Short mmCIF file of C-alpha atoms and ligand atoms in Angstrom, two decimals:
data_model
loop_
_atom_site.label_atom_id
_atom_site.label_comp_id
_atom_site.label_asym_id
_atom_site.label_seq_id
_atom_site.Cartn_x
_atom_site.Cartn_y
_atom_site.Cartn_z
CA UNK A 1 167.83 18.05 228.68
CA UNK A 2 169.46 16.69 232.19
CA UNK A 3 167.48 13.78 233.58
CA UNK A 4 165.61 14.20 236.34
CA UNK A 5 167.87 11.76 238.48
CA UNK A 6 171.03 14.48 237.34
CA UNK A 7 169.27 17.04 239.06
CA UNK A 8 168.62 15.25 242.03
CA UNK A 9 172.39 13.97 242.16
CA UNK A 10 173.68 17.65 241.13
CA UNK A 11 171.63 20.05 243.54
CA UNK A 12 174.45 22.45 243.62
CA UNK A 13 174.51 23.04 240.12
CA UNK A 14 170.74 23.94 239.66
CA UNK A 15 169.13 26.96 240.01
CA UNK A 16 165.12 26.04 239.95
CA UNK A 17 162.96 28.30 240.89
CA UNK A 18 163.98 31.69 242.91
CA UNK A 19 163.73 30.50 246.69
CA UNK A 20 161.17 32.78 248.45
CA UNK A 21 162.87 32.04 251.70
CA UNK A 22 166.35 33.27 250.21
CA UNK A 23 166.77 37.28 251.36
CA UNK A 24 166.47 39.55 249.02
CA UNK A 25 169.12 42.15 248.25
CA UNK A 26 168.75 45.76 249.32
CA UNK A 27 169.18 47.34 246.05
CA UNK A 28 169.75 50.77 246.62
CA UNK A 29 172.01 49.84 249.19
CA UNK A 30 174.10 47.30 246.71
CA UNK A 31 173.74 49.94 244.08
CA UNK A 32 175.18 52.50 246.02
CA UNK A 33 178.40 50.61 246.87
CA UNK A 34 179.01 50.92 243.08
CA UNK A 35 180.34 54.79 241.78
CA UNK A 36 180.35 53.83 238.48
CA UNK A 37 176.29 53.37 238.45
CA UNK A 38 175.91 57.25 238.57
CA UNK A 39 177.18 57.30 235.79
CA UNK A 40 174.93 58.56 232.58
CA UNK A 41 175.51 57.65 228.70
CA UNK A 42 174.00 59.83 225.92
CA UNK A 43 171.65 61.11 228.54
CA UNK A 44 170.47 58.32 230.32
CA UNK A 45 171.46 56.10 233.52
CA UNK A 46 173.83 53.69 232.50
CA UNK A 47 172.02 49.90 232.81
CA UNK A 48 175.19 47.83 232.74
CA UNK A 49 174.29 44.64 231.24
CA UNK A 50 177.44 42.80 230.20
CA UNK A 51 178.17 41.11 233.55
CA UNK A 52 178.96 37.68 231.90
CA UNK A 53 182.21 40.00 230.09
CA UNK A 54 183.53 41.97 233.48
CA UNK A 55 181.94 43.25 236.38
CA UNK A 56 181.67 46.20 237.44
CA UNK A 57 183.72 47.10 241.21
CA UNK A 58 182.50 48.06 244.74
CA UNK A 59 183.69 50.59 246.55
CA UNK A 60 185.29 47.85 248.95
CA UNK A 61 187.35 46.74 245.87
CA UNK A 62 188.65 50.02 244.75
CA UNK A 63 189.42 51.11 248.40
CA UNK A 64 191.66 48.24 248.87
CA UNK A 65 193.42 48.68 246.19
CA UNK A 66 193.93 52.60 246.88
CA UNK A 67 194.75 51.63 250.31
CA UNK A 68 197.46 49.11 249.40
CA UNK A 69 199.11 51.05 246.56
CA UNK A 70 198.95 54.31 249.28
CA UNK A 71 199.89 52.44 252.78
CA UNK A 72 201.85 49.00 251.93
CA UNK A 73 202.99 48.84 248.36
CA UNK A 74 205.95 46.55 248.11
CA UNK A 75 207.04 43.81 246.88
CA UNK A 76 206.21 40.40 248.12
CA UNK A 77 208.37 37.24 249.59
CA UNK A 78 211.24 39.01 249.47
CA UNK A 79 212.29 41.67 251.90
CA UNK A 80 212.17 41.25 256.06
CA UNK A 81 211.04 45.36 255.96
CA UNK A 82 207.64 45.74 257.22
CA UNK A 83 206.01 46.89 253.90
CA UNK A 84 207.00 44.03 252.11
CA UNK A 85 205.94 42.12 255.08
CA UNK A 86 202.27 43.45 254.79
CA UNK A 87 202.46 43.16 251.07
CA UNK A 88 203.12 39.36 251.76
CA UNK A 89 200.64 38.92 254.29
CA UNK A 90 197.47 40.69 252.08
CA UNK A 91 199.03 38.43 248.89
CA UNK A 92 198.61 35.34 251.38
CA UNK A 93 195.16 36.34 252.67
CA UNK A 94 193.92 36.49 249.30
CA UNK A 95 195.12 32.93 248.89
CA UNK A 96 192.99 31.88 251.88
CA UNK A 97 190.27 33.64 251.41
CA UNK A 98 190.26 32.12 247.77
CA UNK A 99 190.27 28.63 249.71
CA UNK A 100 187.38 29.45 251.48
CA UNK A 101 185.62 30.69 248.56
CA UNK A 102 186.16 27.47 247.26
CA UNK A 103 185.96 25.41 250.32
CA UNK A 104 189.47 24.21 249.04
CA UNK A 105 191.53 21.55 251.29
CA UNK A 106 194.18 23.97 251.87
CA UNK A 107 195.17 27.63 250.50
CA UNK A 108 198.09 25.63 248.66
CA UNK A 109 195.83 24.32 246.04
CA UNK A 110 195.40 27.77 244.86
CA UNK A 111 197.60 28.69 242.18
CA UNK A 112 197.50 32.82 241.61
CA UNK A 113 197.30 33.93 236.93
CA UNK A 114 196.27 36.55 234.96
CA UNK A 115 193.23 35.22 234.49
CA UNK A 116 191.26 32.06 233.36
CA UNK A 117 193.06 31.88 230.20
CA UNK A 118 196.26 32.06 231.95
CA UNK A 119 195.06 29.26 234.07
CA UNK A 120 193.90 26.91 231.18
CA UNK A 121 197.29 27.14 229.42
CA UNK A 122 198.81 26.89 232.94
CA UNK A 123 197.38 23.51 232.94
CA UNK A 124 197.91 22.31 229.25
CA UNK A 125 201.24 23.13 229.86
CA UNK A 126 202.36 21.75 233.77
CA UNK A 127 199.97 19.13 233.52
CA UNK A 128 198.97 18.03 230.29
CA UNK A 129 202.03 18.60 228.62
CA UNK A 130 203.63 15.89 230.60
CA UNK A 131 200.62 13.47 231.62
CA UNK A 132 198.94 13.07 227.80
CA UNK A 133 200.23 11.02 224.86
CA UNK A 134 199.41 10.30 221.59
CA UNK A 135 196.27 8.28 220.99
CA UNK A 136 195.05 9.98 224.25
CA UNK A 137 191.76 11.80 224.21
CA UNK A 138 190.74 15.05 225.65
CA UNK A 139 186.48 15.63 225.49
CA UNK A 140 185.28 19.53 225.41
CA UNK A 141 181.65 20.86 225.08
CA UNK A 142 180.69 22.71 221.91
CA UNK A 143 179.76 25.79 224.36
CA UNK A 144 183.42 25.90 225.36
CA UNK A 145 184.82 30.15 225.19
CA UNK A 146 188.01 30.01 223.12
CA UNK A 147 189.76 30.40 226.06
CA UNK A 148 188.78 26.56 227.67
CA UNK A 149 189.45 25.18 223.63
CA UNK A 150 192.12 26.99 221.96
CA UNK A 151 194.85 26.01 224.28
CA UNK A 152 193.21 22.36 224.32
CA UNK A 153 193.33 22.56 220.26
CA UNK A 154 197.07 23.46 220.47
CA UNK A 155 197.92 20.92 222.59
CA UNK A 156 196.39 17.95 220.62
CA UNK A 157 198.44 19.00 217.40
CA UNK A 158 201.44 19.47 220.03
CA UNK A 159 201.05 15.77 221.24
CA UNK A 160 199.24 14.07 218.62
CA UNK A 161 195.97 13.86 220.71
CA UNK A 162 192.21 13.40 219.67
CA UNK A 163 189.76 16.20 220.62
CA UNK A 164 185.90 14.99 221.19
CA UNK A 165 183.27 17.58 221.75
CA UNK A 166 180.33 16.50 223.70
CA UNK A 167 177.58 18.27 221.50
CA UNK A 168 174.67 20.23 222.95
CA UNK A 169 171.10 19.36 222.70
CA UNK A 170 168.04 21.89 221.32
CA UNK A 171 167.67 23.53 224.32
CA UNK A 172 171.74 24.11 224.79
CA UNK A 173 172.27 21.14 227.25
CA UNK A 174 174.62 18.68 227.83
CA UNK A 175 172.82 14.93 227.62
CA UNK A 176 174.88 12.57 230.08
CA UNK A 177 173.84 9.30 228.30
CA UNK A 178 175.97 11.09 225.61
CA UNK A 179 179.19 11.17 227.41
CA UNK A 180 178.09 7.87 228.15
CA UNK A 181 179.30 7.03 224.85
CA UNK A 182 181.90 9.69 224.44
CA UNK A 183 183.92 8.66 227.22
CA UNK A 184 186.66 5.68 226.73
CA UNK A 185 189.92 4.45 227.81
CA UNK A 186 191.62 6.91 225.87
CA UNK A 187 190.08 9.96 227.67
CA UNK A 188 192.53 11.43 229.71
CA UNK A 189 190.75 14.59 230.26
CA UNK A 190 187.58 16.77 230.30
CA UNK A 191 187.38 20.18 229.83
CA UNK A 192 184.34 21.75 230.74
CA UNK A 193 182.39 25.43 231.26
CA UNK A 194 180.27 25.14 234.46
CA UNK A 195 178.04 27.78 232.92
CA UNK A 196 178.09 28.65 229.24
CA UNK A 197 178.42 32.57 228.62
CA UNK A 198 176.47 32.83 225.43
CA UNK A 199 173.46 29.85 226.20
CA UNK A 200 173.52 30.35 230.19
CA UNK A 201 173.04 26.43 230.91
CA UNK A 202 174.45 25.36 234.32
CA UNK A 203 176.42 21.82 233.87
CA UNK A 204 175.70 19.04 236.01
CA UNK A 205 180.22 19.45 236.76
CA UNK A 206 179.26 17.04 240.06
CA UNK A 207 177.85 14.35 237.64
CA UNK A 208 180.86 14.49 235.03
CA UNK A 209 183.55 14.07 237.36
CA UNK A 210 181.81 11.28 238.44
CA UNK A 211 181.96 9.38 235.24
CA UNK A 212 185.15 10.97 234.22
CA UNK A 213 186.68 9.52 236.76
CA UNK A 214 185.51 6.16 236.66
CA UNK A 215 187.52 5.56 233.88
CA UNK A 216 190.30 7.31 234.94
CA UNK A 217 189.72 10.48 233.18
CA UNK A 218 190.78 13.92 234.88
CA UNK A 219 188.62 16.55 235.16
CA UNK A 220 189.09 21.07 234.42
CA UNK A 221 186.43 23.25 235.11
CA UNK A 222 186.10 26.60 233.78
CA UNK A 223 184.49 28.46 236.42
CA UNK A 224 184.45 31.67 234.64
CA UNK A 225 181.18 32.69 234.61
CA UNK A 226 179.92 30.45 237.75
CA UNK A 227 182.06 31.91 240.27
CA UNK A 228 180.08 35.32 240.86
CA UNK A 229 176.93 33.19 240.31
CA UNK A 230 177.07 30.07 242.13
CA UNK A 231 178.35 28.56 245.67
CA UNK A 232 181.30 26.06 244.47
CA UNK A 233 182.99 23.66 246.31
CA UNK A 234 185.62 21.62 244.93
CA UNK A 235 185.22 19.21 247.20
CA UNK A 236 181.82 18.19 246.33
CA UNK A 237 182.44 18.43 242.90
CA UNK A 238 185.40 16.59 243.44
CA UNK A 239 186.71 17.82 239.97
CA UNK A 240 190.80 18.20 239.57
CA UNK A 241 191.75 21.57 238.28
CA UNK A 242 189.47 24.57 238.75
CA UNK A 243 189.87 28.22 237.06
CA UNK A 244 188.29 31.70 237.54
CA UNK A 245 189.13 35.73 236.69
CA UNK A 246 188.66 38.13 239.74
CA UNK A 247 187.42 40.62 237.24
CA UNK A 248 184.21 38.81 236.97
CA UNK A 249 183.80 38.48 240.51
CA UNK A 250 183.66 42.09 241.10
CA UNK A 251 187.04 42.52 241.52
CA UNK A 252 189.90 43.36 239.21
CA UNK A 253 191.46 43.36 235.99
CA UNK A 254 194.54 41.03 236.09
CA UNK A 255 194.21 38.04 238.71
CA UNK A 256 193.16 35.29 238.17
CA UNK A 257 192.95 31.73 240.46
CA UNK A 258 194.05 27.84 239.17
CA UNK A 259 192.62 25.92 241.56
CA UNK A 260 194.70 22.24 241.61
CA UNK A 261 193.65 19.19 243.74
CA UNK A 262 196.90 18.43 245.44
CA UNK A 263 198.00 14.90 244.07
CA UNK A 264 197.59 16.54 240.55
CA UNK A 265 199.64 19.27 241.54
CA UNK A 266 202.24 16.90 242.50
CA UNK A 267 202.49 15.79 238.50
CA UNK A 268 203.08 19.63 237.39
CA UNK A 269 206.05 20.97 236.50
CA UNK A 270 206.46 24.39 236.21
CA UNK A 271 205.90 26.44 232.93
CA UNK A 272 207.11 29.52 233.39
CA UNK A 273 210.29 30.00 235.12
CA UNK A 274 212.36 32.52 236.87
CA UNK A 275 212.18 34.80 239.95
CA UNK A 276 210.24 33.71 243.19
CA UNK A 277 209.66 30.27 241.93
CA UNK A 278 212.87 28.66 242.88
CA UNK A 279 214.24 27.04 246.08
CA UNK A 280 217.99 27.24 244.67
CA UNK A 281 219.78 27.89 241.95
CA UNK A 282 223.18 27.03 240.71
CA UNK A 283 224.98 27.63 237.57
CA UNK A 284 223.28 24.73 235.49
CA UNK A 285 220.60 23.61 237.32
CA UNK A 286 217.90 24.90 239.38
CA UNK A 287 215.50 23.05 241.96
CA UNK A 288 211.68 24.39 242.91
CA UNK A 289 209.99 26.52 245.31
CA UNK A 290 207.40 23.74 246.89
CA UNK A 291 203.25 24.91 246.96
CA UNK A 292 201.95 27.05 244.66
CA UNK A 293 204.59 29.47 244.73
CA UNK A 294 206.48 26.55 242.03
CA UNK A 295 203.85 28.44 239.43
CA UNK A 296 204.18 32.09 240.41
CA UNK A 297 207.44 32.88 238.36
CA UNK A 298 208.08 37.05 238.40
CA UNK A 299 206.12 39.79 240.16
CA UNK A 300 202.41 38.50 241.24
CA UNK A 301 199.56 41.10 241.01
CA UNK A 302 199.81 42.08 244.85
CA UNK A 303 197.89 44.87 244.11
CA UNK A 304 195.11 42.73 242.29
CA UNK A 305 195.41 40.37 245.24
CA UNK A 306 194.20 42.91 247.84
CA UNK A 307 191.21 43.40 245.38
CA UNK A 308 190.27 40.09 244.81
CA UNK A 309 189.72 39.65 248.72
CA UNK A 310 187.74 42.48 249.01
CA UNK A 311 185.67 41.21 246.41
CA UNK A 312 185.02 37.87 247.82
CA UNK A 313 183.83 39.20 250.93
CA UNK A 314 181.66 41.47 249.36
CA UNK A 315 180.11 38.46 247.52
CA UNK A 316 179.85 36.32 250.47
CA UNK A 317 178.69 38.90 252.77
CA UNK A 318 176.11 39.52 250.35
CA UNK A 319 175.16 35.91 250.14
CA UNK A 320 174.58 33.45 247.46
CA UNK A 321 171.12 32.64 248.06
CA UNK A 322 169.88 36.44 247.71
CA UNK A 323 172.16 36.69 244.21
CA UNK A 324 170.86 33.44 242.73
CA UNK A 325 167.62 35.11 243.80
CA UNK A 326 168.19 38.21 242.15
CA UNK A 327 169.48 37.21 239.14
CA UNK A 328 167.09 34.55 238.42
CA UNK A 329 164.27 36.91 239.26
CA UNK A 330 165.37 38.75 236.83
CA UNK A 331 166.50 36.61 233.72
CA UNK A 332 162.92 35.28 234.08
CA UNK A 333 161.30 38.84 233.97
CA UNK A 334 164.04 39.24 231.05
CA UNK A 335 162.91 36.12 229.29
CA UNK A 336 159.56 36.40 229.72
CA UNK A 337 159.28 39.77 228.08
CA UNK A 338 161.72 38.49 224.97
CA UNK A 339 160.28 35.16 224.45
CA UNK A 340 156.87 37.09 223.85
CA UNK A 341 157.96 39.11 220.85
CA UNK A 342 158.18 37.79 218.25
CA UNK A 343 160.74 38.68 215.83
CA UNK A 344 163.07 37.90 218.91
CA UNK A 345 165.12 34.55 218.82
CA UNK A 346 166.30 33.57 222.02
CA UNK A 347 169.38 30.79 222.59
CA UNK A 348 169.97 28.19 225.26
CA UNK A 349 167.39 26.98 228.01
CA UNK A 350 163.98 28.35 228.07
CA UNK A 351 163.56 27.17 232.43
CA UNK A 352 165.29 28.81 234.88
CA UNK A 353 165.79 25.38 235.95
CA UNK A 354 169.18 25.19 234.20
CA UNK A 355 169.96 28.71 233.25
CA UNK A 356 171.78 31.41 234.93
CA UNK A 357 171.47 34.92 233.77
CA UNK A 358 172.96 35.04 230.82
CA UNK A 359 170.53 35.49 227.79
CA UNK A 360 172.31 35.24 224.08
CA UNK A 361 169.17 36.80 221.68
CA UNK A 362 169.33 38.25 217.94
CA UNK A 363 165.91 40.21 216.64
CA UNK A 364 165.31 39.25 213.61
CA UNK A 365 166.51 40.81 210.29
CA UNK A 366 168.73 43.30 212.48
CA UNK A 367 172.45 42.51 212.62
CA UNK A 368 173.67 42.52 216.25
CA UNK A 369 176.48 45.05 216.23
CA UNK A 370 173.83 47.51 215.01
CA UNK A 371 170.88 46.21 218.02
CA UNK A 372 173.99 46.68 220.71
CA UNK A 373 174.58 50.28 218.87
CA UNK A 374 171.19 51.73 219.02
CA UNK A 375 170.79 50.04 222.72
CA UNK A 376 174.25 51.88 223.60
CA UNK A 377 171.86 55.69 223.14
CA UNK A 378 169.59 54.73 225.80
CA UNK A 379 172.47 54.31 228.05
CA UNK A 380 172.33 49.95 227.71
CA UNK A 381 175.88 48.26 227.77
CA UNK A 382 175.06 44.79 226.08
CA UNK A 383 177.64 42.65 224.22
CA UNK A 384 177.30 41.83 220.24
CA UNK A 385 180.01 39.05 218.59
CA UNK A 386 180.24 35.75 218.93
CA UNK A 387 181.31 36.31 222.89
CA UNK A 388 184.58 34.19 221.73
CA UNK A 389 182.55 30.87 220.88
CA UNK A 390 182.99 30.29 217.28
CA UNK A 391 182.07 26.64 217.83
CA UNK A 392 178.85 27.27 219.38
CA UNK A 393 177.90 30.10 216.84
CA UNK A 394 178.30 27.63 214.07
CA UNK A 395 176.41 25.04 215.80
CA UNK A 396 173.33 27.49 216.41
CA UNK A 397 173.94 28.34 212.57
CA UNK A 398 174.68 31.85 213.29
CA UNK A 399 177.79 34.51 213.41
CA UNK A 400 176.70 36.74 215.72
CA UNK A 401 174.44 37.23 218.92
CA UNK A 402 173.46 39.80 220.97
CA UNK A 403 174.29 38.96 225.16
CA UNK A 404 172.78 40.72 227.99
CA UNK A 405 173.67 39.23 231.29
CA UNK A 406 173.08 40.26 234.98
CA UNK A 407 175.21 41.17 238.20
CA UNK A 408 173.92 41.63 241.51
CA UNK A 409 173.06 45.66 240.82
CA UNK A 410 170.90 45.44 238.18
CA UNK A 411 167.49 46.52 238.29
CA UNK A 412 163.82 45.11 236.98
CA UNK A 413 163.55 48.53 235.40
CA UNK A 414 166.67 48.14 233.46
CA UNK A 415 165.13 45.57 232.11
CA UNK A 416 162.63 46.19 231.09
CA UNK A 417 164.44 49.20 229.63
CA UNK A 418 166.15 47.04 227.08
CA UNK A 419 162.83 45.27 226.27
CA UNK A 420 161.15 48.82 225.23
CA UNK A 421 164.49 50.50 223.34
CA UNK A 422 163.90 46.88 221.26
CA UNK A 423 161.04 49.03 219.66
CA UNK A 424 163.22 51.73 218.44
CA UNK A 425 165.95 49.69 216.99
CA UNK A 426 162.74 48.10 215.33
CA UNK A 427 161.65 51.77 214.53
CA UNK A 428 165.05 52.59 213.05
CA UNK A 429 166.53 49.58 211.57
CA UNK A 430 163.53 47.40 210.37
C1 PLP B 501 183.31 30.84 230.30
C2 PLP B 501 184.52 31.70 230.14
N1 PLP B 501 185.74 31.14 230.18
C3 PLP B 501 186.86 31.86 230.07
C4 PLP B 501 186.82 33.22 229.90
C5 PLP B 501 188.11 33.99 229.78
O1 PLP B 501 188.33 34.81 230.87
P1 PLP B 501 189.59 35.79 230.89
O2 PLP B 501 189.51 36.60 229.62
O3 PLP B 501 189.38 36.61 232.11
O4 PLP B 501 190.81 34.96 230.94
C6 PLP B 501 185.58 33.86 229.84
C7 PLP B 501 185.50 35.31 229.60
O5 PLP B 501 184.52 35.82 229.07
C8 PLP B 501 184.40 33.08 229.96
O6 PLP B 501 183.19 33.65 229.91
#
């Protein structure tokens, strides 16, 4: 469990209780900025519960995508012509508004990928590749996603490196007296989830970087899951790198952010090379494009781009204090209902106090795949695997789990849907 003198120090990173001050969201209005919500499966509304996987897009999103592809699809930093001049500009707004999102120095920390996994081997590669050497350290959690390990993993049998993992406790926390102890000289980096997506448990990041960095130790958040959840700003946290996917941010498939402080940046060299990332080229060498634009080899997703600002404003015209709100509202309602049956195991923090809405469960004597399966006939999108965390399965002594996790459209009565079709997978499987 985080000590009560983390949470003080980490404010940002807790949730507590839902704020009665915070607005709440006008559902039916929020709800009807998404088309795919009319939807109906096998009969019945669709209650899309696998938020923590993708998100589902507002109408904002999709119409600026339409609206780019139809009015000013081009290429971009390349031609004087006026499309590819717009296509430029929306690629660049994204950028800022990223920086904003962030509360980023400057729009040239932000580093456009495909996604968060792109970003993490963006790092091990620019920065890691070239600042780590044998006998070094690098410290993960055991709630790490395979994406924020495997390129970690790779890297250490690359270079000869240790890899530590800072165990969870009972309740799926992080205990700082035990990175205490974990960290040494030879830690050159941490690698940590902000919020797991199997357990839910918000990191104290703040706290971390603290430490980390007293000895010297960068720090790379995965921000995966936190970004459509949480205000972040790297600032505060002061961490180094920072990564996200639009697609879980309610925008699209594709894009993807690395956020770099700017005197690590300095240490990267580029990964990928090629088109747009050059400032000259001759017929053996080739020198850099300065910024960002150093890690942007080839085509960007311009498209993607136009999306991803659309769905940043939706999310901060929406606000964070009314989602936090929401969603805590209703992961308590959620774990409230489960925690009171009782062939129903639940995983990671029983308070809201450290938990975001992400609830990993498995009823007993029923595998997953099947629970998702029969929930899937009422209409109920929920996730069954190991949500690409082997290392955390193991740990909780199981291969499987089933994940339901919320987004800012889902309902009380959705639900509490899933809590009563529990009683017919009961009825048909047990
Ligand atoms: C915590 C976390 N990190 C990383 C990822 C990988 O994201 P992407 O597949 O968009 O690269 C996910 C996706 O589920 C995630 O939940």
């Amino acid at each position: 469990m985080l000590s009560e003198e983390t949470v003080v120090l980490d404010q940002s990173v807790s949730n507590s209780s839902p704020d009665s001050r915070s607005p709440q969201l006008d559902l039916s209005q929020i709800r009807n900025r998404f088309p795919i919500l009319s939807r109906e499966i096998h009969g019945h509304p669709l209650a899309f519960l696998d938020n923590a996987s993708t998100t589902q897009k507002p109408d904002s999103v999709i119409q600026a995508m339409v609206d780019f592809f139809q009015q000013s699809n081009s290429n971009v930093s390349r031609g004087v012509y006026t499309l590819a001049e717009e296509a430029t500009e929306n690629y660049e707004e994204a950028r800022k508004t990223v920086a904003k999102l962030l509360n980023a120095v400057s729009e040239d920390e932000v580093i456009f990928t495909s996604g968060t996994t792109a970003a993490v081997n963006l790092v091990a590669q620019s920065w890691a590749s070239q600042q780590l050497k044998a006998g070094d350290r690098i410290l993960v959690t055991e709630m790490e996603h395979h994406s924020n390990l495997v390129p970690w993993q790779q890297l250490c049998k690359q270079l000869g490196i240790e890899l530590d993992y800072w165990t969870i406790d009972r309740e799926g926390c992080l205990d700082l007296e035990e990175l205490n102890q974990l960290l040494s000289e030879n830690t050159k980096l941490v690698a940590m989830t902000a919020i797991s997506n199997v357990l839910g448990s918000i990191n104290p990041v703040g706290e971390v970087v603290k430490r980390a960095h007293s000895i010297g130790a960068a720090v790379f958040v995965d921000a995966a899951q936190a970004v459509a959840r949480m205000p972040i700003d790297v600032q505060k946290w002061d961490c180094d790198f920072l990564a996200f996917s639009g697609h879980k941010l309610y925008g699209p498939t594709g894009i993807g952010v690395l956020w770099v402080k700017q005197e690590q940046m300095q240490k990267m060299s580029p990964w990928q090379t090629g088109g747009g990332m050059i400032s000259k080229v001759d017929r053996q060498e080739s020198h850099w494009a300065s910024g960002p634009a150093k890690f942007e080899a080839g085509t960007p997703p311009v498209a993607q781009a136009a999306g991803l600002t659309a769905a940043i404003d939706f999310i901060l015209e929406t606000g964070f204090d009314s989602i936090t709100r929401h969603e805590t509202e209703l992961t308590q309602i959620c774990l409230d209902k489960l925690q009171s049956e009782t062939d129903v195991e639940i995983y990671g923090p029983t308070s809201m106090e450290s938990r975001a809405g992400v609830v990993a469960f498995n009823l007993r004597g029923v595998h997953p795949h099947d629970v998702a399966q029969v929930l899937n006939e009422s209409g109920i999108a929920v996730r069954a695997g190991h949500h690409c965390t082997q290392v955390l399965h193991s740990k909780l002594g199981l291969q499987a789990s089933v994940r339901l996790s919320v987004g800012v459209y889902n309902t009380e009565e959705e639900i509490l849907r899933l809590v009563t079709s529990l009683q017919h997978v009961r009825d048909l499987l047990k």
